[in-house]
């Protein structure tokens, strides 16, 4: 009997039965061969303000603090209106940051 035929036979037996005992036996057999794995939980890593998370186009490393400052500077320059601010200009400046 092939694996496919065996699967169909098992499904047929399950569909035909109303007995709670058989269902429990099937569950026991399945859990014996395929035990449920408990999900692995990882502890979050401590926040490291010196961790490098991006680089500027010129190769300068950016920490989380540096990146926030850089983004706020780009937004602030755009909001000041010293030069006509366009979406493309902001997008180009943000593209200058290489994310890890």
PDB file of C-alpha atoms in Angstrom:
ATOM      1  CA  UNK A   1       0.000   0.000   0.000  1.00  0.00           C
ATOM      2  CA  UNK A   2       1.425   3.381  -0.977  1.00  0.00           C
ATOM      3  CA  UNK A   3       1.570   6.354   1.339  1.00  0.00           C
ATOM      4  CA  UNK A   4      -1.251   8.070  -0.536  1.00  0.00           C
ATOM      5  CA  UNK A   5      -3.476   5.015  -0.243  1.00  0.00           C
ATOM      6  CA  UNK A   6      -2.678   4.739   3.453  1.00  0.00           C
ATOM      7  CA  UNK A   7      -3.592   8.388   3.990  1.00  0.00           C
ATOM      8  CA  UNK A   8      -6.937   7.911   2.236  1.00  0.00           C
ATOM      9  CA  UNK A   9      -7.626   4.771   4.274  1.00  0.00           C
ATOM     10  CA  UNK A  10      -6.896   6.583   7.534  1.00  0.00           C
ATOM     11  CA  UNK A  11      -9.094   9.524   6.531  1.00  0.00           C
ATOM     12  CA  UNK A  12     -11.886   7.134   5.551  1.00  0.00           C
ATOM     13  CA  UNK A  13     -11.699   5.380   8.954  1.00  0.00           C
ATOM     14  CA  UNK A  14     -11.765   8.701  10.773  1.00  0.00           C
ATOM     15  CA  UNK A  15     -14.771   9.918   8.780  1.00  0.00           C
ATOM     16  CA  UNK A  16     -16.722   6.702   9.404  1.00  0.00           C
ATOM     17  CA  UNK A  17     -16.243   6.556  13.159  1.00  0.00           C
ATOM     18  CA  UNK A  18     -18.220   8.355  15.818  1.00  0.00           C
ATOM     19  CA  UNK A  19     -16.484   6.677  18.688  1.00  0.00           C
ATOM     20  CA  UNK A  20     -14.737   9.025  21.059  1.00  0.00           C
ATOM     21  CA  UNK A  21     -12.318   6.264  22.058  1.00  0.00           C
ATOM     22  CA  UNK A  22     -10.985   5.843  18.523  1.00  0.00           C
ATOM     23  CA  UNK A  23     -10.473   9.574  18.176  1.00  0.00           C
ATOM     24  CA  UNK A  24      -8.495   9.604  21.427  1.00  0.00           C
ATOM     25  CA  UNK A  25      -6.359   6.682  20.247  1.00  0.00           C
ATOM     26  CA  UNK A  26      -5.620   8.462  16.970  1.00  0.00           C
ATOM     27  CA  UNK A  27      -4.661  11.639  18.856  1.00  0.00           C
ATOM     28  CA  UNK A  28      -2.372   9.624  21.137  1.00  0.00           C
ATOM     29  CA  UNK A  29      -0.674   7.926  18.193  1.00  0.00           C
ATOM     30  CA  UNK A  30      -0.194  11.212  16.346  1.00  0.00           C
ATOM     31  CA  UNK A  31       1.147  12.989  19.428  1.00  0.00           C
ATOM     32  CA  UNK A  32       3.533  10.088  20.032  1.00  0.00           C
ATOM     33  CA  UNK A  33       5.088  10.421  16.562  1.00  0.00           C
ATOM     34  CA  UNK A  34       4.673  14.176  16.197  1.00  0.00           C
ATOM     35  CA  UNK A  35       5.018  15.727  19.656  1.00  0.00           C
ATOM     36  CA  UNK A  36       3.936  19.329  19.897  1.00  0.00           C
ATOM     37  CA  UNK A  37       6.847  21.674  20.222  1.00  0.00           C
ATOM     38  CA  UNK A  38       6.567  24.483  22.678  1.00  0.00           C
ATOM     39  CA  UNK A  39       7.244  27.813  21.027  1.00  0.00           C
ATOM     40  CA  UNK A  40      10.673  29.137  21.791  1.00  0.00           C
ATOM     41  CA  UNK A  41      10.660  32.516  23.430  1.00  0.00           C
ATOM     42  CA  UNK A  42      13.693  34.700  23.216  1.00  0.00           C
ATOM     43  CA  UNK A  43      14.456  37.355  25.729  1.00  0.00           C
ATOM     44  CA  UNK A  44      14.722  40.713  24.005  1.00  0.00           C
ATOM     45  CA  UNK A  45      18.254  41.924  23.705  1.00  0.00           C
ATOM     46  CA  UNK A  46      19.068  44.914  25.855  1.00  0.00           C
ATOM     47  CA  UNK A  47      18.880  48.261  24.097  1.00  0.00           C
ATOM     48  CA  UNK A  48      22.335  49.251  22.913  1.00  0.00           C
ATOM     49  CA  UNK A  49      22.504  52.910  21.953  1.00  0.00           C
ATOM     50  CA  UNK A  50      25.942  52.409  20.376  1.00  0.00           C
ATOM     51  CA  UNK A  51      24.829  49.669  17.999  1.00  0.00           C
ATOM     52  CA  UNK A  52      25.389  50.586  14.353  1.00  0.00           C
ATOM     53  CA  UNK A  53      22.150  50.205  12.428  1.00  0.00           C
ATOM     54  CA  UNK A  54      22.854  52.154   9.235  1.00  0.00           C
ATOM     55  CA  UNK A  55      25.550  53.865   7.182  1.00  0.00           C
ATOM     56  CA  UNK A  56      25.517  57.112   5.265  1.00  0.00           C
ATOM     57  CA  UNK A  57      26.483  57.039   1.609  1.00  0.00           C
ATOM     58  CA  UNK A  58      29.926  58.410   2.519  1.00  0.00           C
ATOM     59  CA  UNK A  59      30.547  55.424   4.825  1.00  0.00           C
ATOM     60  CA  UNK A  60      29.854  57.129   8.146  1.00  0.00           C
ATOM     61  CA  UNK A  61      28.347  54.672  10.635  1.00  0.00           C
ATOM     62  CA  UNK A  62      25.047  55.656  12.245  1.00  0.00           C
ATOM     63  CA  UNK A  63      23.857  54.540  15.650  1.00  0.00           C
ATOM     64  CA  UNK A  64      20.190  54.712  16.610  1.00  0.00           C
ATOM     65  CA  UNK A  65      20.699  58.174  18.088  1.00  0.00           C
ATOM     66  CA  UNK A  66      22.635  59.386  15.021  1.00  0.00           C
ATOM     67  CA  UNK A  67      19.990  58.027  12.674  1.00  0.00           C
ATOM     68  CA  UNK A  68      17.184  59.776  14.558  1.00  0.00           C
ATOM     69  CA  UNK A  69      19.156  63.014  14.455  1.00  0.00           C
ATOM     70  CA  UNK A  70      19.821  62.618  10.723  1.00  0.00           C
ATOM     71  CA  UNK A  71      16.166  61.943   9.907  1.00  0.00           C
ATOM     72  CA  UNK A  72      14.959  64.826  12.079  1.00  0.00           C
ATOM     73  CA  UNK A  73      17.486  67.112  10.370  1.00  0.00           C
ATOM     74  CA  UNK A  74      16.196  66.105   6.937  1.00  0.00           C
ATOM     75  CA  UNK A  75      12.607  66.696   8.037  1.00  0.00           C
ATOM     76  CA  UNK A  76      13.510  69.996   9.721  1.00  0.00           C
ATOM     77  CA  UNK A  77      15.342  71.283   6.616  1.00  0.00           C
ATOM     78  CA  UNK A  78      12.286  70.425   4.555  1.00  0.00           C
ATOM     79  CA  UNK A  79       9.908  72.175   6.946  1.00  0.00           C
ATOM     80  CA  UNK A  80      12.002  75.367   7.190  1.00  0.00           C
ATOM     81  CA  UNK A  81      11.299  76.088   3.555  1.00  0.00           C
ATOM     82  CA  UNK A  82      14.676  77.677   2.843  1.00  0.00           C
ATOM     83  CA  UNK A  83      14.582  75.977  -0.532  1.00  0.00           C
ATOM     84  CA  UNK A  84      11.521  74.615  -2.242  1.00  0.00           C
ATOM     85  CA  UNK A  85      11.014  71.306  -0.486  1.00  0.00           C
ATOM     86  CA  UNK A  86       9.947  68.474  -2.689  1.00  0.00           C
ATOM     87  CA  UNK A  87       9.167  64.882  -1.967  1.00  0.00           C
ATOM     88  CA  UNK A  88      11.953  63.858  -4.355  1.00  0.00           C
ATOM     89  CA  UNK A  89      14.566  65.904  -2.494  1.00  0.00           C
ATOM     90  CA  UNK A  90      13.668  64.321   0.851  1.00  0.00           C
ATOM     91  CA  UNK A  91      13.511  60.879  -0.725  1.00  0.00           C
ATOM     92  CA  UNK A  92      16.959  61.375  -2.275  1.00  0.00           C
ATOM     93  CA  UNK A  93      18.444  62.411   1.070  1.00  0.00           C
ATOM     94  CA  UNK A  94      16.855  59.448   2.826  1.00  0.00           C
ATOM     95  CA  UNK A  95      18.222  57.137   0.138  1.00  0.00           C
ATOM     96  CA  UNK A  96      21.671  58.322   1.197  1.00  0.00           C
ATOM     97  CA  UNK A  97      21.248  56.225   4.340  1.00  0.00           C
ATOM     98  CA  UNK A  98      22.131  52.566   3.917  1.00  0.00           C
ATOM     99  CA  UNK A  99      20.101  50.482   6.359  1.00  0.00           C
ATOM    100  CA  UNK A 100      21.379  47.251   7.847  1.00  0.00           C
TER     101      UNK A 100
END
